[in-house]
């Protein structure tokens, strides 16, 4: 076989192979072109989607791009709309242009530390618009992968934040004074104790606030409370915490107070209150009592500190009010004794250890039946007999006071029934009433029932009141009760006259029938010219007002003779008789006569 022929065979066989390969290449080329078209379409779709997402984000969010130094490179329209700044004012500026002052340094240190290491940061930021308005934005800051800067995406959450703040204020702020309420103040105290630094807590109570409410109206009372809040803010500033615990009771936290300047600071508060005018209320001087306690020596938590401060407040009130007292351990001991006494007196009522004695009140002219004062006594387990002077503090518990008052009234009404039935002559029996009696409407209701049913006549019962009852929170209840008793014909006596500050005012305002001169003016009446002048003046004044006068604590004939010359109506004391049991009192009347 020749070479030429072999080559011919090769040439003749090559053509079919080339055609097949070409077709394959054509097919692959077509496929590539098709894929390219598909990818191009896909890219266009992705680009369109990206544009849509960008437009959607731009429409819904507040977007800004900054460089690594925090300078603004671009902002969208919503950024300008919410901030109040134009795009030209923002480009090149730092985000600090929006600083509100609502966040501390640690907040921003955490922000910059997070994005500087390439992590996404998210939180809510309060910004200040160009006009000064505060607005809140939910913010996400995303670092760029090439570390060229950051993109911040924000959403306006101001309405939600304002709603949260309104709810927080409702839960934590007193609406009248704008001070922390009790709940919030306790939280502030808990925070202060956790820090472990020394501080003082003081409780402040407005003296005779109820009287102002009753005499000038609740609006005046509200204005006074607002004035107290303003005075405390002005005196203490923003460094110390102030709260209204409720009613007319306020509290403050005096930070960095170790006790060395405490009394001085408390006295300054009292002076600031006295100088504070009350809007819309004339001639109103704010007076308060303050009790204070120190952390940690007087209490290691909020509850124990407030308890100690409250005990000091009690001491301030017992000292005459309008003063400040710092807690002493003896206050807690006294409180424990009072608590024990309240328990003991409750048990005494259950065991019938309380009883009534009757002390005669004799008319000096001898032309009227004898009257009596019902005096409460307590027979203890050891056989000793105690007077209210030894357990009078239990009457501060109005529930116990009301129970005792109910017991006394029951005994006296029963005594009136028995003496009437036995024909024993007497003018009236006097009861020493308490605030608890007048606040418990059942006491007055029982008297009204007894009079209106004909069981007793009104003039057979006398209710004694003291000035202290008219200077405290129950003054309105006392006045209302006295008016009702007077309408029933019940006698009203003003006890311990001359020992208070406003007795003459009460004589003019209240339907009083009798004035009882306190024994402190009678003791030296025969040797002390001033006491004699006072007693003579009281008798003359009372008679000019149409009132009868009873002198208490008469123990000597000379005292009785002088009081008769001064035209005192009646006397009471050991000269006549001590407090007597029912049987002895009955015999005393029958032996000495009813007039």
XYZ file of C-alpha atoms in Angstrom:
595
model
C 0.000 0.000 0.000
C 1.379 3.348 -0.999
C 1.714 6.306 1.299
C -0.522 8.403 -0.845
C -3.285 5.896 -0.666
C -3.033 5.652 3.089
C -3.183 9.408 3.422
C -6.182 9.474 1.262
C -7.891 7.051 3.536
C -7.097 9.318 6.542
C -8.331 12.367 4.710
C -11.471 10.611 3.626
C -12.296 9.538 7.214
C -11.643 12.948 8.895
C -14.626 14.854 7.630
C -17.372 12.968 9.514
C -15.499 13.266 12.827
C -15.142 17.093 12.476
C -18.822 17.580 11.774
C -19.871 15.762 14.941
C -17.469 17.746 17.105
C -18.683 20.956 15.580
C -22.255 20.127 16.373
C -21.276 19.378 19.947
C -19.451 22.663 20.224
C -22.404 24.459 18.758
C -24.694 22.888 21.287
C -22.399 23.810 24.176
C -22.093 27.334 22.861
C -25.852 27.606 22.657
C -26.173 26.310 26.195
C -23.604 28.802 27.406
C -25.418 31.600 25.647
C -28.693 30.437 27.229
C -27.134 30.285 30.679
C -25.658 33.727 30.180
C -29.058 35.065 29.290
C -30.586 33.360 32.345
C -27.865 34.672 34.625
C -28.245 38.125 33.170
C -31.973 37.971 33.850
C -31.337 36.674 37.327
C -28.899 39.470 37.965
C -31.433 41.956 36.731
C -34.021 40.426 39.047
C -31.619 40.552 41.966
C -30.748 44.126 41.125
C -34.425 45.006 40.926
C -35.063 43.236 44.240
C -32.149 45.073 45.822
C -33.522 48.366 44.536
C -36.939 47.486 45.915
C -35.528 46.499 49.289
C -33.465 49.670 49.362
C -36.523 51.745 48.556
C -38.606 49.872 51.141
C -35.919 50.330 53.813
C -35.549 53.953 52.819
C -39.291 54.476 53.143
C -39.627 52.684 56.487
C -36.333 53.263 58.259
C -34.029 56.103 59.162
C -30.733 55.358 57.451
C -27.310 56.950 57.746
C -23.852 55.929 56.576
C -20.744 57.167 58.362
C -17.027 56.752 57.908
C -14.837 55.097 60.531
C -14.494 58.397 62.404
C -18.253 58.702 62.737
C -18.661 61.506 60.210
C -21.927 61.272 58.320
C -21.496 60.443 54.608
C -25.131 60.018 53.608
C -28.612 60.128 55.103
C -32.046 59.398 53.755
C -35.056 61.692 53.735
C -36.605 60.179 56.874
C -33.428 60.977 58.815
C -33.780 64.619 57.851
C -37.524 64.611 58.512
C -37.231 63.224 62.043
C -34.124 65.134 63.119
C -35.186 68.452 61.641
C -31.757 68.935 60.054
C -31.242 69.315 56.301
C -29.008 66.916 54.393
C -26.400 69.641 53.937
C -26.330 70.255 57.695
C -25.805 66.564 58.404
C -23.237 65.550 55.788
C -19.794 65.803 57.322
C -21.186 66.282 60.823
C -20.722 63.833 63.690
C -23.683 61.960 65.183
C -23.037 63.908 68.385
C -25.111 66.636 66.764
C -28.122 64.584 67.904
C -26.930 64.008 71.494
C -29.791 64.296 73.989
C -27.890 63.988 77.247
C -30.167 61.114 78.259
C -27.415 58.481 78.084
C -24.307 58.232 80.226
C -20.754 57.785 79.041
C -20.791 54.033 79.651
C -23.657 53.649 77.164
C -21.630 55.104 74.295
C -18.434 53.370 75.353
C -20.226 50.045 74.936
C -21.559 51.136 71.529
C -18.145 52.126 70.123
C -16.422 49.101 71.647
C -18.923 46.770 69.947
C -18.789 48.223 66.425
C -15.019 48.750 66.570
C -14.473 45.010 66.800
C -16.777 44.452 63.821
C -19.883 43.345 65.706
C -23.415 44.592 65.142
C -24.753 46.856 67.913
C -28.454 47.192 68.766
C -30.311 49.269 71.351
C -32.720 52.171 71.764
C -31.237 55.671 71.650
C -32.783 58.961 72.671
C -31.857 61.749 70.238
C -32.564 65.459 70.290
C -34.008 67.067 67.164
C -32.906 70.452 65.912
C -35.933 72.062 67.594
C -34.955 70.526 70.941
C -37.622 67.814 70.932
C -36.529 64.423 72.211
C -37.277 61.351 70.123
C -36.440 57.679 70.544
C -35.090 55.362 67.838
C -34.570 51.604 67.828
C -31.073 51.482 66.347
C -28.949 48.830 64.633
C -25.398 49.775 63.602
C -23.717 47.443 61.094
C -19.945 47.723 60.505
C -18.899 47.560 56.819
C -16.958 44.441 55.848
C -14.194 46.535 54.315
C -13.986 48.473 57.606
C -14.631 51.723 55.751
C -17.438 52.796 58.040
C -20.846 51.946 59.434
C -24.458 51.883 58.366
C -27.034 52.805 61.001
C -30.625 51.700 60.541
C -33.160 53.257 62.906
C -36.886 53.037 63.501
C -38.862 55.731 65.298
C -40.256 54.251 68.535
C -41.114 57.553 70.201
C -44.855 56.795 70.580
C -44.122 53.439 72.218
C -41.459 54.970 74.456
C -43.754 57.795 75.513
C -46.472 55.255 76.316
C -43.966 53.289 78.414
C -42.944 56.467 80.212
C -46.572 57.347 80.934
C -47.136 53.906 82.416
C -43.911 54.209 84.424
C -44.978 57.585 85.785
C -48.375 56.204 86.740
C -46.669 53.383 88.632
C -43.866 55.401 90.232
C -44.702 59.119 90.458
C -47.165 60.863 92.757
C -49.452 62.816 90.390
C -50.002 65.738 92.773
C -46.469 66.598 93.881
C -44.542 64.954 90.992
C -42.347 63.278 93.583
C -41.536 59.588 93.803
C -44.427 57.617 95.247
C -44.040 55.072 98.033
C -43.244 52.212 95.628
C -40.547 54.168 93.810
C -39.084 55.592 97.017
C -38.645 52.095 98.439
C -36.829 51.121 95.238
C -34.523 54.132 95.626
C -33.851 53.139 99.222
C -33.029 49.591 98.133
C -30.553 50.945 95.584
C -28.961 53.167 98.231
C -28.544 50.289 100.687
C -27.005 48.071 97.984
C -24.305 50.686 97.385
C -23.242 50.334 101.013
C -22.450 54.039 101.457
C -23.719 55.930 104.519
C -26.955 57.887 104.138
C -29.904 59.057 106.193
C -33.604 58.516 105.667
C -36.067 61.011 107.101
C -39.850 60.823 107.319
C -41.694 64.130 107.421
C -45.286 64.558 108.569
C -47.228 67.821 108.224
C -48.496 69.012 111.599
C -52.285 69.409 111.839
C -52.747 68.859 108.115
C -56.248 67.507 108.688
C -57.272 70.785 110.282
C -56.212 72.671 107.152
C -58.180 70.278 104.971
C -61.224 70.649 107.170
C -61.096 74.417 107.583
C -59.816 75.592 104.191
C -60.921 72.697 101.980
C -59.190 69.884 100.143
C -57.944 72.195 97.387
C -56.018 74.185 99.992
C -54.678 70.928 101.402
C -53.499 69.897 97.945
C -51.803 73.263 97.444
C -50.019 72.798 100.762
C -48.755 69.360 99.701
C -47.499 70.802 96.414
C -45.734 73.576 98.335
C -44.049 71.004 100.585
C -42.753 69.144 97.537
C -41.427 72.362 96.011
C -39.754 73.401 99.262
C -38.048 70.018 99.619
C -36.769 70.138 96.032
C -35.441 73.651 96.513
C -33.754 72.785 99.801
C -32.289 69.393 98.865
C -31.715 69.731 95.113
C -31.336 66.821 92.717
C -28.647 64.980 94.675
C -31.037 63.659 97.309
C -34.142 61.564 96.686
C -37.573 62.831 97.742
C -40.845 60.936 97.893
C -44.412 61.234 99.075
C -45.305 58.101 101.006
C -48.999 58.946 101.133
C -51.361 61.478 102.675
C -49.315 64.222 104.316
C -46.264 62.009 104.842
C -43.068 62.631 102.870
C -39.648 60.972 102.953
C -36.154 61.917 101.836
C -32.857 60.136 101.329
C -29.918 62.302 102.389
C -26.920 60.817 100.625
C -23.382 60.968 102.020
C -24.744 61.631 105.506
C -22.916 59.957 108.384
C -24.815 61.787 111.113
C -22.391 64.631 111.806
C -24.536 67.214 109.994
C -27.875 65.421 110.184
C -29.613 67.553 112.812
C -28.511 70.725 111.064
C -29.863 69.484 107.723
C -33.168 68.460 109.282
C -33.555 71.831 110.995
C -32.848 73.533 107.655
C -35.686 71.551 106.096
C -38.064 72.724 108.831
C -37.041 76.351 108.269
C -37.436 76.003 104.495
C -40.951 74.663 104.977
C -41.913 77.480 107.339
C -40.742 80.055 104.790
C -42.546 78.459 101.858
C -45.765 80.260 100.881
C -48.783 78.164 99.943
C -50.426 79.279 96.715
C -53.991 80.445 97.220
C -53.927 79.943 100.993
C -53.492 83.002 103.198
C -51.799 83.013 106.599
C -50.626 79.428 106.264
C -47.294 78.477 107.802
C -46.124 74.964 107.045
C -45.010 73.152 110.167
C -43.809 69.581 110.213
C -42.375 66.878 112.434
C -39.398 64.846 111.204
C -37.924 61.529 112.246
C -34.615 60.334 110.807
C -32.522 57.165 110.802
C -29.000 56.395 109.574
C -27.792 53.572 107.362
C -26.428 51.117 108.348
C -26.474 51.571 112.132
C -30.240 52.185 112.462
C -31.323 49.663 109.827
C -29.691 47.562 107.142
C -32.574 47.561 104.672
C -35.346 49.881 103.528
C -38.030 48.405 105.781
C -35.998 48.567 108.993
C -34.717 52.061 108.209
C -38.223 53.394 107.631
C -39.354 51.745 110.849
C -36.555 53.452 112.781
C -37.325 56.794 111.141
C -41.008 56.338 111.973
C -40.169 55.736 115.636
C -38.101 58.930 115.625
C -41.056 60.729 114.026
C -43.268 59.500 116.850
C -40.766 60.938 119.340
C -40.831 64.276 117.510
C -44.622 64.411 117.759
C -44.514 63.478 121.430
C -42.046 66.339 121.958
C -44.591 68.894 120.811
C -44.288 68.626 117.019
C -42.578 71.163 114.721
C -39.212 69.548 115.454
C -36.850 66.845 114.201
C -35.580 63.810 116.072
C -32.905 61.294 115.192
C -33.528 57.642 115.998
C -32.350 56.271 119.339
C -32.418 52.609 120.425
C -34.594 53.642 123.362
C -37.334 54.571 120.885
C -37.538 50.951 119.765
C -37.656 49.751 123.357
C -40.504 52.162 124.076
C -42.328 50.988 120.948
C -41.980 47.376 122.047
C -43.411 48.328 125.429
C -46.343 50.093 123.750
C -46.980 47.047 121.584
C -46.869 44.786 124.627
C -49.211 47.121 126.456
C -51.704 47.009 123.589
C -51.707 43.214 123.708
C -52.092 43.254 127.489
C -55.006 45.693 127.420
C -56.737 43.578 124.763
C -56.401 40.561 127.029
C -57.589 42.682 129.953
C -60.840 43.420 128.144
C -61.294 39.727 127.384
C -60.719 38.835 131.060
C -62.930 41.664 132.399
C -60.013 43.312 134.192
C -61.235 46.810 133.300
C -63.752 48.506 135.556
C -65.229 51.923 136.290
C -65.017 54.112 139.393
C -67.067 57.261 139.941
C -65.660 60.489 141.413
C -68.199 62.983 142.772
C -68.464 66.532 141.429
C -70.137 68.723 144.058
C -72.018 71.948 143.412
C -70.650 74.637 145.775
C -74.006 76.407 146.060
C -75.590 73.170 147.232
C -78.648 73.702 145.065
C -78.051 70.980 142.457
C -77.715 67.186 142.515
C -74.260 65.680 142.591
C -72.552 64.805 139.299
C -69.925 62.142 138.719
C -66.981 61.524 136.444
C -66.561 57.927 135.259
C -62.908 56.936 135.643
C -61.424 53.858 133.985
C -59.248 51.486 136.008
C -57.321 48.292 135.232
C -56.921 45.550 137.825
C -53.702 43.693 136.934
C -52.950 40.035 137.606
C -50.780 40.999 140.573
C -53.709 42.787 142.201
C -52.443 46.304 141.487
C -54.845 48.865 140.060
C -53.634 51.167 137.299
C -55.054 54.436 136.029
C -55.059 55.512 132.355
C -51.983 57.606 133.144
C -49.977 54.361 133.086
C -51.541 52.897 129.947
C -52.805 55.970 128.096
C -50.625 55.231 125.078
C -52.947 52.395 124.071
C -55.521 55.020 123.123
C -53.315 55.947 120.166
C -54.491 52.693 118.629
C -57.918 53.860 117.523
C -59.342 50.361 117.308
C -58.422 49.620 120.921
C -59.546 53.112 121.940
C -62.927 52.487 120.320
C -63.278 49.131 122.099
C -62.454 50.705 125.461
C -64.808 53.589 124.729
C -67.583 51.134 123.955
C -66.903 49.359 127.255
C -66.995 52.618 129.246
C -70.205 53.758 127.549
C -71.859 50.394 128.238
C -70.926 50.637 131.928
C -72.097 54.240 132.275
C -75.420 53.670 130.505
C -75.981 50.674 132.773
C -75.164 52.806 135.835
C -77.638 55.469 134.750
C -80.270 52.743 134.331
C -79.634 51.389 137.829
C -79.577 54.750 139.595
C -82.759 55.808 137.843
C -84.413 52.539 138.840
C -83.214 52.901 142.460
C -84.181 56.571 142.708
C -80.599 57.713 143.359
C -80.398 61.474 142.639
C -77.571 62.548 140.327
C -77.122 65.307 137.792
C -75.010 63.559 135.145
C -72.171 61.107 134.658
C -69.216 62.363 132.631
C -67.207 60.219 130.226
C -63.706 61.126 129.041
C -64.018 60.634 125.284
C -61.145 59.903 122.909
C -60.536 60.485 119.224
C -61.214 56.799 118.707
C -64.683 57.268 120.179
C -65.535 60.098 117.820
C -64.084 58.457 114.743
C -66.006 55.272 115.508
C -69.487 56.505 114.657
C -70.964 53.625 116.646
C -70.078 55.471 119.881
C -72.204 58.509 119.041
C -74.878 56.327 117.435
C -75.261 54.374 120.691
C -75.691 57.595 122.667
C -78.259 58.814 120.144
C -80.164 55.530 120.386
C -80.187 55.729 124.201
C -81.508 59.308 124.174
C -83.983 58.948 121.322
C -85.395 55.707 122.751
C -86.019 57.418 126.092
C -83.610 55.149 127.935
C -81.776 58.232 129.244
C -82.245 61.959 128.927
C -79.458 63.869 127.227
C -78.614 65.947 130.319
C -77.885 62.787 132.326
C -74.732 62.235 130.264
C -71.722 64.545 129.912
C -68.950 64.037 127.369
C -65.560 65.530 128.235
C -63.209 66.586 125.441
C -59.685 68.008 125.532
C -58.000 70.593 123.389
C -55.537 68.024 122.075
C -58.399 66.251 120.328
C -59.207 69.469 118.476
C -55.652 70.051 117.322
C -55.103 66.655 115.764
C -56.254 64.911 112.624
C -59.615 64.044 114.116
C -60.672 67.644 114.715
C -63.449 67.502 112.123
C -64.842 64.275 113.564
C -64.790 65.808 117.059
C -66.607 68.957 115.960
C -69.252 66.974 114.087
C -69.757 64.661 117.069
C -70.011 67.557 119.541
C -72.626 69.270 117.378
C -74.653 66.058 117.203
C -74.380 65.462 120.953
C -75.445 69.023 121.655
C -78.518 68.527 119.484
C -79.361 65.478 121.618
C -79.147 67.574 124.786
C -75.974 65.849 126.008
C -73.734 68.014 128.206
C -70.275 68.899 126.823
C -67.340 69.726 129.107
C -63.983 71.171 128.077
C -61.484 69.231 130.232
C -58.035 70.443 131.372
C -58.848 74.008 130.352
C -55.872 76.359 130.256
C -53.226 73.758 129.430
C -53.389 74.263 125.646
C -52.885 77.082 123.179
C -56.238 77.818 121.610
C -58.806 77.114 124.318
C -60.562 80.469 123.940
C -61.101 79.877 120.241
C -62.741 76.543 120.952
C -64.963 78.055 123.635
C -66.266 80.438 121.001
C -66.649 77.863 118.220
C -68.056 74.828 120.056
C -71.320 74.297 121.991
C -69.568 73.859 125.358
C -71.588 73.694 128.605
C -68.842 73.289 131.210
C -65.225 74.314 131.619
C -63.012 72.198 133.884
C -60.013 74.120 135.223
C -56.942 71.899 135.280
C -55.599 70.831 138.678
C -52.234 72.466 137.902
C -53.847 75.896 138.469
C -55.659 74.794 141.640
C -52.700 73.298 143.545
C -51.143 76.650 144.489
C -54.174 78.894 144.138
C -54.016 79.929 147.790
C -50.330 80.916 147.704
C -49.604 81.854 144.092
C -51.152 85.149 143.074
C -50.736 84.433 139.367
C -52.632 81.147 139.580
C -55.410 82.897 141.490
C -55.672 85.608 138.828
C -55.795 82.993 136.075
C -58.507 80.963 137.819
C -60.534 84.078 138.618
C -60.264 85.228 134.993
C -61.338 81.837 133.650
C -64.361 81.752 135.957
C -65.377 85.282 134.979
C -64.891 84.590 131.259
C -66.824 81.314 131.398
C -69.734 82.924 133.218
C -69.850 85.766 130.702
C -70.093 83.092 127.990
C -72.885 81.347 129.872
C -70.755 78.364 130.906
C -70.443 76.524 134.223
C -67.028 75.979 135.832
C -65.647 72.891 137.576
C -62.340 73.079 139.465
C -60.380 69.809 139.415
C -57.918 68.519 142.004
C -59.352 70.283 145.058
C -57.736 68.739 148.146
C -57.877 71.459 150.824
C -60.661 73.354 152.597
C -58.857 76.616 151.888
C -58.966 75.910 148.172
C -62.691 75.167 148.328
C -63.424 78.340 150.338
C -61.461 80.509 147.892
C -63.147 78.913 144.882
C -66.542 79.575 146.465
C -65.604 83.260 146.907
C -64.501 83.340 143.254
C -67.963 81.973 142.386
C -66.725 78.711 140.938
C -69.755 76.496 140.309
C -68.468 73.027 141.278
C -65.400 71.283 142.633
C -63.938 67.815 142.261
C -61.097 66.191 144.148
C -59.948 64.221 147.164
C -61.402 66.868 149.497
C -64.827 65.646 148.438
C -64.041 61.997 147.715
C -61.696 59.831 145.699
C -62.997 57.750 142.821
C -65.594 55.350 144.251
C -67.050 52.001 143.330
C -70.710 51.911 142.335
C -71.771 50.823 145.812
C -69.723 53.489 147.599
C -70.850 56.186 145.176
C -74.474 55.202 145.783
C -73.984 55.344 149.569
C -72.133 58.664 149.250
C -75.059 60.278 147.433
C -77.641 58.887 149.841
C -75.611 59.920 152.902
C -74.600 63.419 151.806
C -77.700 64.150 149.728
C -78.160 64.911 146.109
C -77.991 68.634 146.457
